[in-house]
Coordinates of C-alpha atoms in Angstrom, one line a residue:
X31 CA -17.9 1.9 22.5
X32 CA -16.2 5.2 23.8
X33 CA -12.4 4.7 24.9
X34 CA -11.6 5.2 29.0
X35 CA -10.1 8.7 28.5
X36 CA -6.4 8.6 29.4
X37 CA -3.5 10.9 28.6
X38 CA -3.2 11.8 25.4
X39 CA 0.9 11.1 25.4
X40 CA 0.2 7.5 27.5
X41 CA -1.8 6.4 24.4
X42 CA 1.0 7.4 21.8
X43 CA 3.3 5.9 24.3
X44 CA 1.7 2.4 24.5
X45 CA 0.8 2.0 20.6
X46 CA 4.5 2.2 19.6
X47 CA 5.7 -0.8 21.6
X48 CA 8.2 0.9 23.3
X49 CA 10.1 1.5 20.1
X50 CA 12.8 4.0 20.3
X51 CA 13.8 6.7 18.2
X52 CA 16.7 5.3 16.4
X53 CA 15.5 2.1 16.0
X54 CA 15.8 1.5 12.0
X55 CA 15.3 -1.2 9.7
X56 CA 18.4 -1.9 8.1
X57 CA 18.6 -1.4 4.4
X58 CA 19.9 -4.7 2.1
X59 CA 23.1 -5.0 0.9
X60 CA 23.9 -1.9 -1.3
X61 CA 24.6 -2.7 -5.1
X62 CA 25.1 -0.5 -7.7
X63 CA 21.6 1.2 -8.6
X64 CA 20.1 2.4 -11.8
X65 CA 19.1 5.9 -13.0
X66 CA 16.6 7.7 -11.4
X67 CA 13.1 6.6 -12.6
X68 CA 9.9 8.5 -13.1
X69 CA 11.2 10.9 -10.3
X70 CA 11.7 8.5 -7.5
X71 CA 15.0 7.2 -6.4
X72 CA 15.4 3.9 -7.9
X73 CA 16.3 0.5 -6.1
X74 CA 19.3 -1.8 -6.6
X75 CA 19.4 -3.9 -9.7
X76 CA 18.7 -7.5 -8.9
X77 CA 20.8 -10.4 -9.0
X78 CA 22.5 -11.8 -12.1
X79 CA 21.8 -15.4 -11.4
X80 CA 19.0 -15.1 -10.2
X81 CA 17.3 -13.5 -13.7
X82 CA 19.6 -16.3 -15.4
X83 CA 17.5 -18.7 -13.5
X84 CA 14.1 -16.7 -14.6
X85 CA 14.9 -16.6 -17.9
X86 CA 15.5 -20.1 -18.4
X87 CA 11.9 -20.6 -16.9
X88 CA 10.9 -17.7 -19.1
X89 CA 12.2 -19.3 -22.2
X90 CA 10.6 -22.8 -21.3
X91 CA 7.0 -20.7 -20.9
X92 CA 7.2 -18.8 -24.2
X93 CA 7.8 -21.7 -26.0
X94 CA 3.9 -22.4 -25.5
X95 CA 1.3 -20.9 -27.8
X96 CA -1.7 -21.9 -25.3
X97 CA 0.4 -20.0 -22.3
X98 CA 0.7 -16.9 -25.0
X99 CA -2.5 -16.5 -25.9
X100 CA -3.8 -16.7 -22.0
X101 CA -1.3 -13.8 -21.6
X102 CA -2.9 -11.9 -24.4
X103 CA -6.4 -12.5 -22.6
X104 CA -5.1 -11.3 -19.6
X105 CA -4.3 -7.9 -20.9
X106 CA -7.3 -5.3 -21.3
X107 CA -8.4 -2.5 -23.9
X108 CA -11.1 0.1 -23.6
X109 CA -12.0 2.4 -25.6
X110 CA -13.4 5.7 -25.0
X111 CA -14.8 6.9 -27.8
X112 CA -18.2 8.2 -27.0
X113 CA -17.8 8.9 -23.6
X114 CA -17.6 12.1 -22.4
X115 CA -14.8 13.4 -19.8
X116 CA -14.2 17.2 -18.7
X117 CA -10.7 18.9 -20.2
X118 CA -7.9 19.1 -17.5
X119 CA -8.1 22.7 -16.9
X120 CA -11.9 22.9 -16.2
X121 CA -11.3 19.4 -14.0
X122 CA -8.6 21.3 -12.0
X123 CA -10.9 24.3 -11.1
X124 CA -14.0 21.7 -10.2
X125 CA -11.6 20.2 -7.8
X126 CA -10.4 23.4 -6.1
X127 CA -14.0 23.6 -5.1
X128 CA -14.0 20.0 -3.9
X129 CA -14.2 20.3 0.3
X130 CA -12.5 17.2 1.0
X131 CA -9.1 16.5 -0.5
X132 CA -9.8 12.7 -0.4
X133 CA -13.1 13.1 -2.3
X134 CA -10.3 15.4 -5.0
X135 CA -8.0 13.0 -5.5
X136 CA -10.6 10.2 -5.5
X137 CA -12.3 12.4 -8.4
X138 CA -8.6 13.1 -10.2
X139 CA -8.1 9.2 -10.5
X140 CA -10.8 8.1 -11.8
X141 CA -10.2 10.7 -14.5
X142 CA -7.2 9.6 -15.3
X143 CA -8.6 5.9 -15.7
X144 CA -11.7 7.3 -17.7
X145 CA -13.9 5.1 -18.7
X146 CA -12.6 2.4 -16.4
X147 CA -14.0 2.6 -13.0
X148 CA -12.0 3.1 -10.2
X149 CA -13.5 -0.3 -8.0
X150 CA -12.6 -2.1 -11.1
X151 CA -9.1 -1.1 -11.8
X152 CA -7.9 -2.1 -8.2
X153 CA -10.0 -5.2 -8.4
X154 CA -8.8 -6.4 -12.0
X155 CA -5.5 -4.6 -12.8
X156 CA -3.6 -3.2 -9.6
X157 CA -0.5 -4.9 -9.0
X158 CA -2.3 -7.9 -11.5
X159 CA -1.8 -6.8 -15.1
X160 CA -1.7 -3.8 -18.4
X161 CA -4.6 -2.1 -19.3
X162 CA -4.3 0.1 -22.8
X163 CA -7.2 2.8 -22.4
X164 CA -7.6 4.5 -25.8
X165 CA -9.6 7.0 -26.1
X166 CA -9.7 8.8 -29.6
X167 CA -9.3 12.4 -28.2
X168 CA -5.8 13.9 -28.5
X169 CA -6.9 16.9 -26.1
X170 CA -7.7 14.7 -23.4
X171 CA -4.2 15.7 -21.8
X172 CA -4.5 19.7 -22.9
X173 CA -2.7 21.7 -20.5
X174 CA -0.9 18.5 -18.5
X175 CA 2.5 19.3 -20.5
X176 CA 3.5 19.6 -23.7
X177 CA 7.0 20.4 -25.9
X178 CA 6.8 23.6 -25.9
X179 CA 6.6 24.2 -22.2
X180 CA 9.4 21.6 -22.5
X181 CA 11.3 24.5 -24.4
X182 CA 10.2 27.3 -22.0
X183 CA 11.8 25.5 -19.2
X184 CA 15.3 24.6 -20.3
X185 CA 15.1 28.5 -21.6
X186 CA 14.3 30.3 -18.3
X187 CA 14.9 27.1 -15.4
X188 CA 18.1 25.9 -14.0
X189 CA 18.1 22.5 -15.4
X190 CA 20.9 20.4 -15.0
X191 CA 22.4 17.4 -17.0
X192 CA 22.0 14.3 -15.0
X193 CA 20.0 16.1 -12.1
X194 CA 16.9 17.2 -14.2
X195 CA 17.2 15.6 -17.5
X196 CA 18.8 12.9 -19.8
X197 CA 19.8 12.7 -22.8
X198 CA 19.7 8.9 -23.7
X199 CA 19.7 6.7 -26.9
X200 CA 19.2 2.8 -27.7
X201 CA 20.6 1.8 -31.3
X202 CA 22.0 -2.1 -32.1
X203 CA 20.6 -2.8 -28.9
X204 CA 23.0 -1.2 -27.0
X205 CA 21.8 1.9 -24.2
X206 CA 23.9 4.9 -23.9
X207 CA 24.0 7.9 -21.9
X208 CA 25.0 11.5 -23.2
X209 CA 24.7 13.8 -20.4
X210 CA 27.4 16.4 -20.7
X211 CA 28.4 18.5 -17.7
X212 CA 26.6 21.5 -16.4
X213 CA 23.1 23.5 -17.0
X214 CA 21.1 21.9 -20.1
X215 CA 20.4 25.1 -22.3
X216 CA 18.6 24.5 -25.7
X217 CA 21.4 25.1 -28.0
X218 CA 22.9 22.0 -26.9
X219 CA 19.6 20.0 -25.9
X220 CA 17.7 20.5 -29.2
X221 CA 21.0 19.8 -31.0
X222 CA 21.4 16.0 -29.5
X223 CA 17.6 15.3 -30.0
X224 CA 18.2 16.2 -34.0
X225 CA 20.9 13.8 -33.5
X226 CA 17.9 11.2 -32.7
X227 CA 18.4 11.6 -28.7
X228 CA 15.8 10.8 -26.2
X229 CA 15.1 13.7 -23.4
X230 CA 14.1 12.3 -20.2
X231 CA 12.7 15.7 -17.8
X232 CA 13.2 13.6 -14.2
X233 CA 11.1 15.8 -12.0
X234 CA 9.0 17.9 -14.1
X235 CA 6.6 18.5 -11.1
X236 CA 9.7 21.1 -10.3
X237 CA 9.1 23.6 -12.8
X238 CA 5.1 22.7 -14.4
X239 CA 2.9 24.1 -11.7
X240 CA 0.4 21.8 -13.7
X241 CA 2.4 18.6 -13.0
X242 CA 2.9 19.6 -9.1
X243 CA -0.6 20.0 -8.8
X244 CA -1.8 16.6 -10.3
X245 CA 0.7 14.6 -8.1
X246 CA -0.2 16.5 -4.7
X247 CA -3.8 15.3 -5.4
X248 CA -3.2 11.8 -6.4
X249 CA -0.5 10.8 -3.7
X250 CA -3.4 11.2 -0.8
X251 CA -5.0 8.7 -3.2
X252 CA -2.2 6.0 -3.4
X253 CA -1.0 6.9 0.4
X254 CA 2.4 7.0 -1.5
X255 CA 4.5 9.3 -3.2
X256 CA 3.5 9.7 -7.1
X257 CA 5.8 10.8 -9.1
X258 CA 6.8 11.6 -12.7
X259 CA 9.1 11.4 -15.8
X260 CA 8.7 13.1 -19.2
X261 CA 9.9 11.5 -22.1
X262 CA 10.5 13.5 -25.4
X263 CA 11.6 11.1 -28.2
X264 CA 12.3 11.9 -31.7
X265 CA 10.5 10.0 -34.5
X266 CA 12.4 6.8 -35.4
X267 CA 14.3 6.0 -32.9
X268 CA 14.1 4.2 -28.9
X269 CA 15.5 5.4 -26.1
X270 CA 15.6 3.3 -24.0
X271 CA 16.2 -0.8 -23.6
X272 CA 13.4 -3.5 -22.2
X273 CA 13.6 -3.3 -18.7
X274 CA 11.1 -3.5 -15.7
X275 CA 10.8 -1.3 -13.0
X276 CA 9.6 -1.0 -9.3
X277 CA 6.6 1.0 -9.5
X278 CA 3.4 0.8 -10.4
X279 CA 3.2 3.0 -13.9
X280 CA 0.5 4.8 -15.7
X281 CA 1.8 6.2 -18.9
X282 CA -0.1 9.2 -20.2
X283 CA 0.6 10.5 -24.2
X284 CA 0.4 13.6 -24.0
X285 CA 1.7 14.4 -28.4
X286 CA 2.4 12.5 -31.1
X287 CA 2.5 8.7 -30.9
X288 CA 4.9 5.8 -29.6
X289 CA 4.8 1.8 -30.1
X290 CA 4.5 0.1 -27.0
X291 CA 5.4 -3.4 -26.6
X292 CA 4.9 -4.8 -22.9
X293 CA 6.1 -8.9 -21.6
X294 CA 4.9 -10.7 -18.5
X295 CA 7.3 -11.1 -15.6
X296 CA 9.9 -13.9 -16.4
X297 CA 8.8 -16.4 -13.3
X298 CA 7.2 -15.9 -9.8
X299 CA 10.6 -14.4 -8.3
X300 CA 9.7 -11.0 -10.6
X301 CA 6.4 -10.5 -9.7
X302 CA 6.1 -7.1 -7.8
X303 CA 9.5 -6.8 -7.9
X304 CA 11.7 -5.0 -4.5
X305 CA 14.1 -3.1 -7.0
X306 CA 14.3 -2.4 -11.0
X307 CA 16.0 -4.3 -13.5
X308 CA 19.4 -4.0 -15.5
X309 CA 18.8 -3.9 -19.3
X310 CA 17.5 -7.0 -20.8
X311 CA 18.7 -7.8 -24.5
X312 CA 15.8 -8.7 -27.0
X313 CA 16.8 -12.7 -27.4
X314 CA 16.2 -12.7 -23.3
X315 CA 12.2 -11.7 -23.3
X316 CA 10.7 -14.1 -25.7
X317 CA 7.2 -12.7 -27.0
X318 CA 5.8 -9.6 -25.5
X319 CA 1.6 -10.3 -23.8
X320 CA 0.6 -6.5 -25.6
X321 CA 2.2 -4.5 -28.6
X322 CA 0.2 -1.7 -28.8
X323 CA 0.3 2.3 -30.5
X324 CA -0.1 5.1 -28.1
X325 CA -1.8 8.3 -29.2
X326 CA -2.3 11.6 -27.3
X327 CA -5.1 10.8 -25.1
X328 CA -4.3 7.3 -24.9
X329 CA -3.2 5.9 -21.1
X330 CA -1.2 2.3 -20.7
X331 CA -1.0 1.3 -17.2
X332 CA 1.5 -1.6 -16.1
X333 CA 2.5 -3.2 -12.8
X334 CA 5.9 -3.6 -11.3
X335 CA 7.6 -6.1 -12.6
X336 CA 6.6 -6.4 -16.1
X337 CA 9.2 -5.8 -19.1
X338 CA 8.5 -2.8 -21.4
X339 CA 9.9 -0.9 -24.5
X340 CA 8.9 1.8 -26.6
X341 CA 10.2 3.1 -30.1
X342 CA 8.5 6.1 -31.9
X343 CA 7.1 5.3 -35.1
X344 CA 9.2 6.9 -38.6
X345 CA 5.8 9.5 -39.2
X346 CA 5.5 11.2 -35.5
X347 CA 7.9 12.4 -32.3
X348 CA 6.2 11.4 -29.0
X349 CA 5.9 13.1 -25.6
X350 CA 4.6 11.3 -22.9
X351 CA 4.6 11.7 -19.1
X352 CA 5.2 8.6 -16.7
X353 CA 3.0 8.8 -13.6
X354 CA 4.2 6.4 -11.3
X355 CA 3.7 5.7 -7.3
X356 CA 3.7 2.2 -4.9
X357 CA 7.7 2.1 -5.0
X358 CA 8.8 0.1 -1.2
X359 CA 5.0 0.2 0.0
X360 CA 4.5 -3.8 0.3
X361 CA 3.6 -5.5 3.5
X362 CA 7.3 -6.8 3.4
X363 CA 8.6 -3.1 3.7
X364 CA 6.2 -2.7 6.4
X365 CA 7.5 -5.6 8.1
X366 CA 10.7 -4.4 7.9
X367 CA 9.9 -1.3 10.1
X368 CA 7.9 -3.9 12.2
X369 CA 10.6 -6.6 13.3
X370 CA 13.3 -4.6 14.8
X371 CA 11.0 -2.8 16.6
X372 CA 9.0 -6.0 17.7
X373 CA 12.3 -7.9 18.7
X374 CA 13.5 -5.2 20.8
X375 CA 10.2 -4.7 23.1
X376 CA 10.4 -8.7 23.4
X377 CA 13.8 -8.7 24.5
X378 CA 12.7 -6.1 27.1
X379 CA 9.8 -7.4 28.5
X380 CA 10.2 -11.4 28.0
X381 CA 13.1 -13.7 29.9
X382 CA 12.7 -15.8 26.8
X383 CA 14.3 -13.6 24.6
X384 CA 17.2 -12.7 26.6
X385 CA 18.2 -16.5 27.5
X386 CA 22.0 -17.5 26.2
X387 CA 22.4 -19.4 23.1
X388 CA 23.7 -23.2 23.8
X389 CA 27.2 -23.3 24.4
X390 CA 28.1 -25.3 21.8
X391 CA 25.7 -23.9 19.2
X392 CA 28.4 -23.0 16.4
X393 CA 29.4 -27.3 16.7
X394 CA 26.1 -27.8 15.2
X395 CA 24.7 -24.9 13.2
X396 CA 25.8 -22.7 10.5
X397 CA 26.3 -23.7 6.4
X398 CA 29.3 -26.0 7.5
X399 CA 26.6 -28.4 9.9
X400 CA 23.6 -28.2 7.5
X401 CA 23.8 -31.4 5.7
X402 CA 24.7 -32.9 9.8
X403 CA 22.0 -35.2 11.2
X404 CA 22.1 -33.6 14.7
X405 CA 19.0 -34.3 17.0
X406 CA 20.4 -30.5 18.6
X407 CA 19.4 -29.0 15.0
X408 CA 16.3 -29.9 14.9
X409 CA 15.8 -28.5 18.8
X410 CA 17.6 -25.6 18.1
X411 CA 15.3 -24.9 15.1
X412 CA 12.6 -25.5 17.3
X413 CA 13.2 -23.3 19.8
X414 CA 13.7 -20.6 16.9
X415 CA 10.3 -21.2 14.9
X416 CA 8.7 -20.7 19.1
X417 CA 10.0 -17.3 19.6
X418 CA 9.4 -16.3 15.9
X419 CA 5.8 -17.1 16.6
X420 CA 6.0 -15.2 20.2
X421 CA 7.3 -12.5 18.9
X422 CA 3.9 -11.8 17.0
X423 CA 2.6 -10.9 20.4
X424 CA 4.9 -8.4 20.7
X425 CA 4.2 -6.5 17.3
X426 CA 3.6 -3.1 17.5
X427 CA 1.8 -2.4 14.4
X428 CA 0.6 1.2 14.9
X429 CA 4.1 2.3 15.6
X430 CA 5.6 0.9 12.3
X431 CA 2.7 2.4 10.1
X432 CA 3.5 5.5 11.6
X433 CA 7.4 5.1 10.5
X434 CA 6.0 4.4 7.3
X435 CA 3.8 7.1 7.7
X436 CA 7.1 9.2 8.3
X437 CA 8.8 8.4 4.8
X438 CA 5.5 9.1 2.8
X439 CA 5.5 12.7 4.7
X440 CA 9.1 13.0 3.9
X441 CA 8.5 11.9 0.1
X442 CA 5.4 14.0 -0.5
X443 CA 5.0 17.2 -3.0
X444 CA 3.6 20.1 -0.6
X445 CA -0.2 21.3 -1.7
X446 CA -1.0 23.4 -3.9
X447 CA -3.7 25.7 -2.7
X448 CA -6.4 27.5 -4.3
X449 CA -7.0 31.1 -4.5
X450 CA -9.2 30.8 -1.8
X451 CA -7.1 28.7 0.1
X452 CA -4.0 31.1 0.1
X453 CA -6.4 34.3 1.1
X454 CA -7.6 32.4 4.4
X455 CA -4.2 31.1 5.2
X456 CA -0.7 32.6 6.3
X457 CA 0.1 32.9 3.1
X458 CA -2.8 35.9 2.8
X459 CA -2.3 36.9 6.1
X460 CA -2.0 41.1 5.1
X461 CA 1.1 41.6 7.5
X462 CA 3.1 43.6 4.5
X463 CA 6.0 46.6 4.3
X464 CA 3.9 50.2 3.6
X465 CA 4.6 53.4 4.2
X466 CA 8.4 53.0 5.9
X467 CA 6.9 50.6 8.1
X468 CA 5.4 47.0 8.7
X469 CA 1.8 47.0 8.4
X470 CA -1.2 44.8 9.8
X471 CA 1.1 42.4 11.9
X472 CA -1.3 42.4 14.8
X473 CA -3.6 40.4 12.9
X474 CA -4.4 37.7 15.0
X475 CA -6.6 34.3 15.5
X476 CA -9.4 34.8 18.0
X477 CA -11.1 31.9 20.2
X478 CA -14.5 32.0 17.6
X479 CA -12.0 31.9 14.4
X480 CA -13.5 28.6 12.4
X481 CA -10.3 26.8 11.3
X482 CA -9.1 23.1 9.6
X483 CA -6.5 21.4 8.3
X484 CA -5.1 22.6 4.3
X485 CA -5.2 18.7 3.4
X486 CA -6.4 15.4 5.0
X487 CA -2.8 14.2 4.5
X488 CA -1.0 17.2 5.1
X489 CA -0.2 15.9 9.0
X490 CA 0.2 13.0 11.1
X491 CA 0.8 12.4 14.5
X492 CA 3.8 10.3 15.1
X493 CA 4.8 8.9 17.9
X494 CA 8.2 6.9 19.0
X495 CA 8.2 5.6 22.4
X496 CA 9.1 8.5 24.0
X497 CA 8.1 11.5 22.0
X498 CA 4.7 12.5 20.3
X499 CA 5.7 14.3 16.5
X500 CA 3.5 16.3 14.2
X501 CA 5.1 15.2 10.7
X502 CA 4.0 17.5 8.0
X503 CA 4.0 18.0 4.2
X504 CA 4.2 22.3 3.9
X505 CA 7.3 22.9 4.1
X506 CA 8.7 20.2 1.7
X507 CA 10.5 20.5 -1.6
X508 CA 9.2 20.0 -5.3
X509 CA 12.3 18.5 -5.8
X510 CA 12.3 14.7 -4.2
X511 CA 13.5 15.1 -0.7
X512 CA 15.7 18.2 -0.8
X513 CA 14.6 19.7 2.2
X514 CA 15.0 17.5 5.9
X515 CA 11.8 15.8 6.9
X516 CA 9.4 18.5 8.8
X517 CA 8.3 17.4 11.9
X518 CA 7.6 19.5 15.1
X519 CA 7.6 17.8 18.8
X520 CA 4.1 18.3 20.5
X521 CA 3.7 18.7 23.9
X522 CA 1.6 17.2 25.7
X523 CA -0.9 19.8 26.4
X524 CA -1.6 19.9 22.6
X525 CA -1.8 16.3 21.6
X526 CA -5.6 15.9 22.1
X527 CA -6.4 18.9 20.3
X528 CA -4.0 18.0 17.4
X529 CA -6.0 14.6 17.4
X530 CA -9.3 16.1 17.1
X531 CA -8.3 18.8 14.3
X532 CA -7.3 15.6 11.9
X533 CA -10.5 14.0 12.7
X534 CA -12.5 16.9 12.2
X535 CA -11.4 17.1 8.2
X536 CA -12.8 18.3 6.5
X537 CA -14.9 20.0 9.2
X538 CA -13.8 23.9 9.9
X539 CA -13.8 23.8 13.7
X540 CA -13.3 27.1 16.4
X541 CA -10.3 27.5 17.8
X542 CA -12.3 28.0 21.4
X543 CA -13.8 24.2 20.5
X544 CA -9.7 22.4 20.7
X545 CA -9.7 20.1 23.5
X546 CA -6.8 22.1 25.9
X547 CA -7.7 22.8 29.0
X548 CA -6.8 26.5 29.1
X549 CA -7.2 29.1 25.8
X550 CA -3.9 30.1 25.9
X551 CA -3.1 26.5 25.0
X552 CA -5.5 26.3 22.5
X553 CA -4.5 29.8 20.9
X554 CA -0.6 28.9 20.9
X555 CA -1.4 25.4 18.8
X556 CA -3.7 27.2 16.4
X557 CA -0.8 30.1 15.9
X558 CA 1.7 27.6 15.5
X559 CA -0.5 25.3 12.9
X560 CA -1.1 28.9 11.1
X561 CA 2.3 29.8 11.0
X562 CA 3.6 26.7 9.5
X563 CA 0.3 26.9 6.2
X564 CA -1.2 23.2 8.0
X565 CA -4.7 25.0 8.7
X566 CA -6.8 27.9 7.0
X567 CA -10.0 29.6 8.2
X568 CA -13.1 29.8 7.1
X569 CA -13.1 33.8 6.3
X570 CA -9.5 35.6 5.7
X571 CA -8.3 37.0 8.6
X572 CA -9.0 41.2 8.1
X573 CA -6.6 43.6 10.1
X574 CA -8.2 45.4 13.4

């Protein structure tokens, strides 16, 4: 059925509810929060009593053989041998080939899961449960990362102690950190891992171009930010204490070996947790469901929420890398961009909502009246429990997925673009200093020019109530939102084209084909698009 045509802004306008621009879920309570983990900013710890109470119900369920061995049946193996996957490298050029950047990241996934197929993994193990994929080929990671580029970096990068790398140890079951001041040069790094240090590398994706480019594929796949952690730990010792965490975590070992032991959540309340864990002491986690050996090529996945710990075996050091992703994307956290918004449109547009509380209201509610038998309670509850329910009707949706939307453009890695890609985009525009002069600056798009968006996710159209925003991904950081959020205000004459250009992925269209209603309209969006590396054409542009 084709949509009454109406202004493009109008439509923006009326899908975000009337929300404004500063309206913002309010964060909980701050706490004190733990390290970073796998290079995403880690939530608050959760509350003392509260994993007290779990652990009694934790202790009560591991006291059950029959409830163990259901655990141990609920975690998967597969192995791989026999099956035949392509090396990283070759993969990676294949995929620059790959038209649609969804179909890429779609293909990147389901080698990292190989054999398991995809429809499987999110039907039996997403968010559900640990799958150990072993796969008898210690190449299968060849050219991910490895120590030696480990070396290169703290040799020629500015890494710094507690910004870009740990240096961590767990002995008598006690966890300690050893980050001294300043730059983290090898002298000093190779010096505490002989002294039976961990190295933690927070956000190698900074510095391995390798890294970067494997996350920038699979984050339009998860529709969240994936990020990573490298782990270098020396053979014979742990680095770090049981704990659980609030992502969802692949772990890939990339050298060497490392003895994994994983537990279930300790009751209901730590299922898909909101924020990670403190550290747990071993007497607190009973049996673990999966104690398992890692070797390169092997991949252990594990949902938020369940307890792990990992110790290198006396014969081997281990290097693994921590893909992770999912951190804050449950329906809750969308309901928490949701509410405010919804509550504030109701208040404007419904009588209901504005209405004065009962005069005497505090005589009857609050902690202090709650054990009360007050026939006003149960009214006033009531009355709540109606406009809770109302207030459903006033829910714009659309307008809080886009301010999710928002903070997945703000946490994203920018693309990493082919060859070809960089030769048809500003980046090879041949504007360049010869002769004394500038060169080739006239260069310019024409109406028949065939152009398309870099990546399907590389834009979004955004709008607040009052305002339509192009949120993009080009301009951001390696580094976990360094840079501002990129966003430029449309106007209004550019919306509908905008709208069709994401559509159109992964469709090259002409610039003379954007819905504007003059050319100079369409030719100022495509220049601005160009300038800022969203689109590329279909041949480089040449000089006149």
């Amino acid at each position: 059925m084709e949509r009454k045509h109406m202004s493009a802004l109008s439509i923006y306008q009326s899908l975000s509810g009337g929300t404004k621009p500063h309206v913002q879920a309010k964060s909980p309570p701050a706490k004190k929060i733990k390290r970073k983990e796998n290079g995403i900013q880690p939530n608050k710890k959760p509350n003392k009593k509260k994993r007290m109470r779990a652990l009694k119900s934790s202790m009560r369920l591991s006291s059950s053989e029959k409830e163990k061995s259901k655990a141990e049946k609920d975690c998967e193996t597969h192995n791989g041998e026999g099956f035949e996957s392509p090396a990283l490298d070759a993969l990676l050029t294949d995929l620059a080939k790959v038209n649609n950047s969804r179909d890429r990241a779609n293909r990147l996934f389901q080698w990292l899961i190989h054999p398991v197929q995809d429809k499987s993994f999110f039907r039996d193990n997403w968010e559900k449960k640990p799958i150990l994929i072993q796969r008898q080929n210690p190449d299968y990671y060849k050219g991910l990362f490895s120590t030696a580029e480990f070396d290169h970096i703290l040799r020629n990068d500015d890494v710094q102690y507690g910004v870009n790398l740990d240096v961590t140890s767990y002995t008598n079951g006690k966890r300690e950190t050893h980050n001294p001041p300043g730059r983290a040069l090898p002298y000093t790094v190779w010096d505490f891992y002989e002294s039976g240090c961990s190295l933690r590398m927070l956000n190698p994706q900074a510095f391995s171009s390798t890294v970067w480019q494997v996350l920038s594929i699979l984050q339009e796949k998860f529709g969240s930010m994936a990020g990573a952690n490298v782990y270098l730990t020396p053979a014979g010792t742990q680095g770090f204490a049981p704990h659980y965490d609030d992502i969802e975590a692949f772990i890939l070992q990339l050298e060497g070996k490392k003895h994994w032991r994983v537990y279930n959540p300790q009751s209901e309340d730590e299922v898909l947790p909101l924020v990670s864990s403190s550290n747990f002491s071993q007497d607190e986690i009973g049996q673990p469901i999966m104690d398992v050996v890692l070797e390169a090529g092997d991949l252990l996945y594990f949902p938020r929420g369940f307890i792990h710990q990992a110790d290198c075996l006396p014969d081997a050091h281990s290097l693994h890398l921590t893909v992770s992703s999912f951190q804050r994307n449950s329906w809750g956290d969308l309901l928490l961009k949701l509410m405010p918004a919804a509550l504030e449109t109701a208040m404007e547009e419904d009588v209901e909502f504005r209405k004065g509380l009962p005069l005497d209201y505090l005589q009857f509610m609050g902690v202090q009246n709650s054990e009360k038998e007050d026939p006003r309670r149960d009214k006033f509850i009531a009355h709540v429990e109606g406009l809770m329910k109302k207030l459903v009707s006033f829910a714009p949706a659309d307008a809080a997925v886009d301010q999710k939307a928002k903070d997945f453009l703000h946490d994203c890695l920018p693309p990493v673009l082919s060859a070809e890609e960089k030769a048809s985009s500003v980046y090879g525009a041949p504007a360049r200093w010869g002769d004394g002069e500038a060169l080739d600056v006239t260069v310019q798009l024409k109406g028949q020019t065939q152009i398309r968006l870099v990546r399907a996710g590389a834009a979004r159209l955004c709008g607040d109530g009052e305002t339509v925003s192009l949120c993009y991904t080009t301009e951001n950081s390696r580094v976990y939102r360094k840079e501002e959020p990129k966003s430029i205000e449309m106007k209004a004459e550019h919306i509908d084209a905008m709208e069709f250009l994401i559509h159109s992925y992964p469709k090259f269209v002409s610039v003379a084909s954007l819905p504007c209603e003059k050319m100079e309209a369409k030719m100022s969006l495509a220049e601005l698009l160009f300038e800022k590396g969203l689109i590329h054409t279909a041949e480089p542009l040449t000089a006149e």
